[in-house]
CSV table of C-alpha atoms in Angstrom, one decimal:
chain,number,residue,atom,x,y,z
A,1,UNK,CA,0.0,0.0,0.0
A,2,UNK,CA,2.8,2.4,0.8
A,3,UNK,CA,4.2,1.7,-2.1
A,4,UNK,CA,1.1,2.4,-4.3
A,5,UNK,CA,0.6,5.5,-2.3
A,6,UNK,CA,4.2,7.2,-2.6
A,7,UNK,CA,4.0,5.9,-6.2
A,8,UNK,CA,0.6,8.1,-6.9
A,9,UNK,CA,2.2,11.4,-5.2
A,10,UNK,CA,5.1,12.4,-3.4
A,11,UNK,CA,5.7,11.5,0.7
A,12,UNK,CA,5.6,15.2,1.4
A,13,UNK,CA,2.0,16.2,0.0
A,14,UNK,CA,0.3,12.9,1.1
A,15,UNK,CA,-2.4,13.4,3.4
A,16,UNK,CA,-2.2,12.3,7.2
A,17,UNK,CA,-6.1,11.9,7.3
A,18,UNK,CA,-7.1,10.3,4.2
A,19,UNK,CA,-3.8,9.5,2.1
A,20,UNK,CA,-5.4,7.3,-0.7
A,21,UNK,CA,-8.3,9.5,-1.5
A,22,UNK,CA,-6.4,12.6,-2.0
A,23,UNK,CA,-3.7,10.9,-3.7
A,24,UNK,CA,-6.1,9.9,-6.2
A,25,UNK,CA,-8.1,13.2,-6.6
A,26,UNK,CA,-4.7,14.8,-7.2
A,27,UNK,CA,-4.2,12.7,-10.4
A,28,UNK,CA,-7.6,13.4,-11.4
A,29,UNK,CA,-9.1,9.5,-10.4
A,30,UNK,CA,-11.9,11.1,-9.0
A,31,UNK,CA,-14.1,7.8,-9.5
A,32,UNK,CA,-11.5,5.8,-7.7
A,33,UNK,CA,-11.3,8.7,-5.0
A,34,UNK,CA,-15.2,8.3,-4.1
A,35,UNK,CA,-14.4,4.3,-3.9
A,36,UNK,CA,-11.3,4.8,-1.7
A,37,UNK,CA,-13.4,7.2,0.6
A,38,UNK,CA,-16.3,4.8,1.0
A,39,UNK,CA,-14.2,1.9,1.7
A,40,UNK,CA,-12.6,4.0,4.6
A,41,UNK,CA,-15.9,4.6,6.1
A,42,UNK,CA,-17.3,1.2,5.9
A,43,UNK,CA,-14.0,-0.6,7.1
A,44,UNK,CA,-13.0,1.4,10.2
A,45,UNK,CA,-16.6,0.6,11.8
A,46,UNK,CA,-15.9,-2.9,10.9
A,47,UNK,CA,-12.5,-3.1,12.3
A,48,UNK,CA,-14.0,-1.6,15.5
A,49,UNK,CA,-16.6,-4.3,16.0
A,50,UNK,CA,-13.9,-7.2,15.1
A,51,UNK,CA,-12.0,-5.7,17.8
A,52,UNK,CA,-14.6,-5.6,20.6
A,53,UNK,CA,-16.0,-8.9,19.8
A,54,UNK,CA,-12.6,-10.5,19.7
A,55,UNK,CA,-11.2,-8.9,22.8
A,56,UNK,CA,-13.0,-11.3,25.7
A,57,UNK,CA,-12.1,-14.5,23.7
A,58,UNK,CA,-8.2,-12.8,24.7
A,59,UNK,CA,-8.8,-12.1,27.4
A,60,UNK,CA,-10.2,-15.7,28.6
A,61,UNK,CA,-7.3,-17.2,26.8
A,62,UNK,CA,-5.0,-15.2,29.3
A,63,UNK,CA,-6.8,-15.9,32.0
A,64,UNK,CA,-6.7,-19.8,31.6
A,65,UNK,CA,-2.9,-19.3,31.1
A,66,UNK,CA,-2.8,-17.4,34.4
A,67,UNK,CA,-2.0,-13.9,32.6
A,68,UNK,CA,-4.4,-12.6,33.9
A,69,UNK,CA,-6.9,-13.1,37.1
A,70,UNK,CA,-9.2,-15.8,37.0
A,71,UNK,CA,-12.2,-13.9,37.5
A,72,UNK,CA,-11.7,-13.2,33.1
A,73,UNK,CA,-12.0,-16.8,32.4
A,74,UNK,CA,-15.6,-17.2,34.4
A,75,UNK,CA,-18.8,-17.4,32.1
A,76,UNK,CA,-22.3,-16.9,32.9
A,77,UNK,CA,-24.7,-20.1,32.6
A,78,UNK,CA,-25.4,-19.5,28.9
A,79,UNK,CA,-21.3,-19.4,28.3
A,80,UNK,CA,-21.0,-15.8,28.1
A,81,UNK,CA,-18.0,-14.3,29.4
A,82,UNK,CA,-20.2,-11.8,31.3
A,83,UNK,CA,-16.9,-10.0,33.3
A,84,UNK,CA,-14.6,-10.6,30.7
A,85,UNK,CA,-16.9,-8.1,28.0
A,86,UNK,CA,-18.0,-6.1,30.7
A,87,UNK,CA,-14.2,-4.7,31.7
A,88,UNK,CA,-13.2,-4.9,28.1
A,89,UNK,CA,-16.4,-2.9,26.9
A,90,UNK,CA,-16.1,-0.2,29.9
A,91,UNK,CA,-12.2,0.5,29.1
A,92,UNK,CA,-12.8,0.5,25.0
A,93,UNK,CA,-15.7,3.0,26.1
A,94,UNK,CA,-13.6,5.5,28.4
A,95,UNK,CA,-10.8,5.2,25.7
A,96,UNK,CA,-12.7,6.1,23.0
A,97,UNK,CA,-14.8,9.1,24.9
A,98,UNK,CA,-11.5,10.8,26.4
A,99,UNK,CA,-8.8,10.1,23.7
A,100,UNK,CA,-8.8,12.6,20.5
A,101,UNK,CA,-9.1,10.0,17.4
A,102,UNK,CA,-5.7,11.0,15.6
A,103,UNK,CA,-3.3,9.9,18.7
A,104,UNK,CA,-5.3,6.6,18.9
A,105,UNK,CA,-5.0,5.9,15.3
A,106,UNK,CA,-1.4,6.6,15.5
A,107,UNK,CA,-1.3,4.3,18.9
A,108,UNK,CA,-3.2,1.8,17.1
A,109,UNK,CA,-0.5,1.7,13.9
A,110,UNK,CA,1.9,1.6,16.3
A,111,UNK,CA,0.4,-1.4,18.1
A,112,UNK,CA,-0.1,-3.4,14.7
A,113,UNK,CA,3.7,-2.9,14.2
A,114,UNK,CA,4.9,-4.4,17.3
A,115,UNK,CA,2.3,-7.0,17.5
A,116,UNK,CA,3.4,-8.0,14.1
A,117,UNK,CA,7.3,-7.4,14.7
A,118,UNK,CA,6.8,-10.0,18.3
A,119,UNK,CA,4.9,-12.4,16.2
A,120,UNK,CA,7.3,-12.9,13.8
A,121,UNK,CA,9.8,-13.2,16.4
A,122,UNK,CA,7.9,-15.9,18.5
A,123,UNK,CA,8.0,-17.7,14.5
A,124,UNK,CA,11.8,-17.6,14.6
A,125,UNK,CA,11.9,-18.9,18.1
A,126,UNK,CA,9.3,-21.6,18.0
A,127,UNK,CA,11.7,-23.0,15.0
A,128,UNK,CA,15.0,-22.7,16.7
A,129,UNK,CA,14.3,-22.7,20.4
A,130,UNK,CA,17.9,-22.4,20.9
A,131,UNK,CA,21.4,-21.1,19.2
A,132,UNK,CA,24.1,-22.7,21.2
A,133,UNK,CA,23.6,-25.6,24.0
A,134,UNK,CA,26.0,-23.7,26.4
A,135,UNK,CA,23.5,-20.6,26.0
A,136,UNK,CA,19.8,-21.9,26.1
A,137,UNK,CA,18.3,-18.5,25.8
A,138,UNK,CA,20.6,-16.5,23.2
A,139,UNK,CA,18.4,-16.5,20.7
A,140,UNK,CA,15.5,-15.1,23.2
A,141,UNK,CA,17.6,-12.1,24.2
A,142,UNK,CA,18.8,-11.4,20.5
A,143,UNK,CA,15.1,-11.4,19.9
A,144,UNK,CA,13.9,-9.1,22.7
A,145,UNK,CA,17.1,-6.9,21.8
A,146,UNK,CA,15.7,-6.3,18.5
A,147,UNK,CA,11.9,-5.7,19.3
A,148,UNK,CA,13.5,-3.0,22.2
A,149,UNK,CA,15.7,-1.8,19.3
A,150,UNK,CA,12.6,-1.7,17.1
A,151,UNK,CA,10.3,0.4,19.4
A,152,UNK,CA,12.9,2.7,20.5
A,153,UNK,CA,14.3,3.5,17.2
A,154,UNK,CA,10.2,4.0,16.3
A,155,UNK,CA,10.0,6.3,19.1
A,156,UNK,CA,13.0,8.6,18.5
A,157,UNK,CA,12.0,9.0,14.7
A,158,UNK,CA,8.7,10.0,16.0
A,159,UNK,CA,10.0,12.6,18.5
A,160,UNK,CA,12.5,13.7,15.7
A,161,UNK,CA,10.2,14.2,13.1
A,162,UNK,CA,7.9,16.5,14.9
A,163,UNK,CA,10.8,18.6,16.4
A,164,UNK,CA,12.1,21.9,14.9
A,165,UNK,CA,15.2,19.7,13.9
A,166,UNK,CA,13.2,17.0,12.1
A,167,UNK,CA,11.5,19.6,9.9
């Protein structure tokens, strides 16, 4: 996608609220624009609701691994996991009502990244649980060096960017 995008117009006139749209309308795509402007409104709803309704089925997961109390792994007679939605609902609620939109989309990509970076790295470990017999857990730091290295260097080129420097 980022590729398509910087391919359609330059990084420094892409838009940070709706980048494919407006890259489009630029070239004169307008058709494509209006289809790239619905398909943001229709997915981001969507999205939302995956997340909710996925977010107790975590939750109990944790809880039967003993991540997290017990109390998130208890369901009602029907099989509902009455607490479990109840605490996740409340804090998606109070997030959503008190945080401005732009810094939780930018938490959010930010969150995708490192999900996806400690995924990957969970891949590499489940296939070579260790590097050396005389150090058992090499490969486990060399993999939690580089998701600290990851987020940190993600966090100074953040700071960076939006500093008089950065500009």
């Amino acid at each position: 996608a980022a590729l398509a995008l910087t391919g359609m117009q330059h990084y420094t006139d892409i838009s940070p609220e709706s980048g494919f749209p407006e890259a489009m309308r630029s070239n004169g795509i307008h058709w494509a624009a209006q289809i790239a402007s619905a398909g943001e409104i229709v997915v981001l709803p969507i999205v939302v609701l995956i997340s909710l309704m996925a977010q107790p089925r975590l939750l109990y997961v944790m809880a039967k691994d003993g991540l997290l109390p017990q109390a998130f792994a208890e369901m009602d007679e029907n099989g509902n996991l009455y607490y479990a939605t109840m605490v996740s609902g409340i804090v998606m609620v109070s997030v959503a009502s008190f945080i401005p939109f732009s810094f939780l989309d930018d938490v959010l990509a930010a969150g995708q990244l490192v999900a996806f970076s400690i995924m990957n790295s969970s891949v590499i470990a489940l296939r070579k649980k260790s590097v050396d017999a005389s150090h058992p857990f090499q490969l486990d730091h060399l993999l939690l060096a580089f998701n600290v290295f990851c987020i940190v260097s993600g966090l100074i080129a953040k700071l960076y960017l939006h500093s008089t420097a950065g500009r």
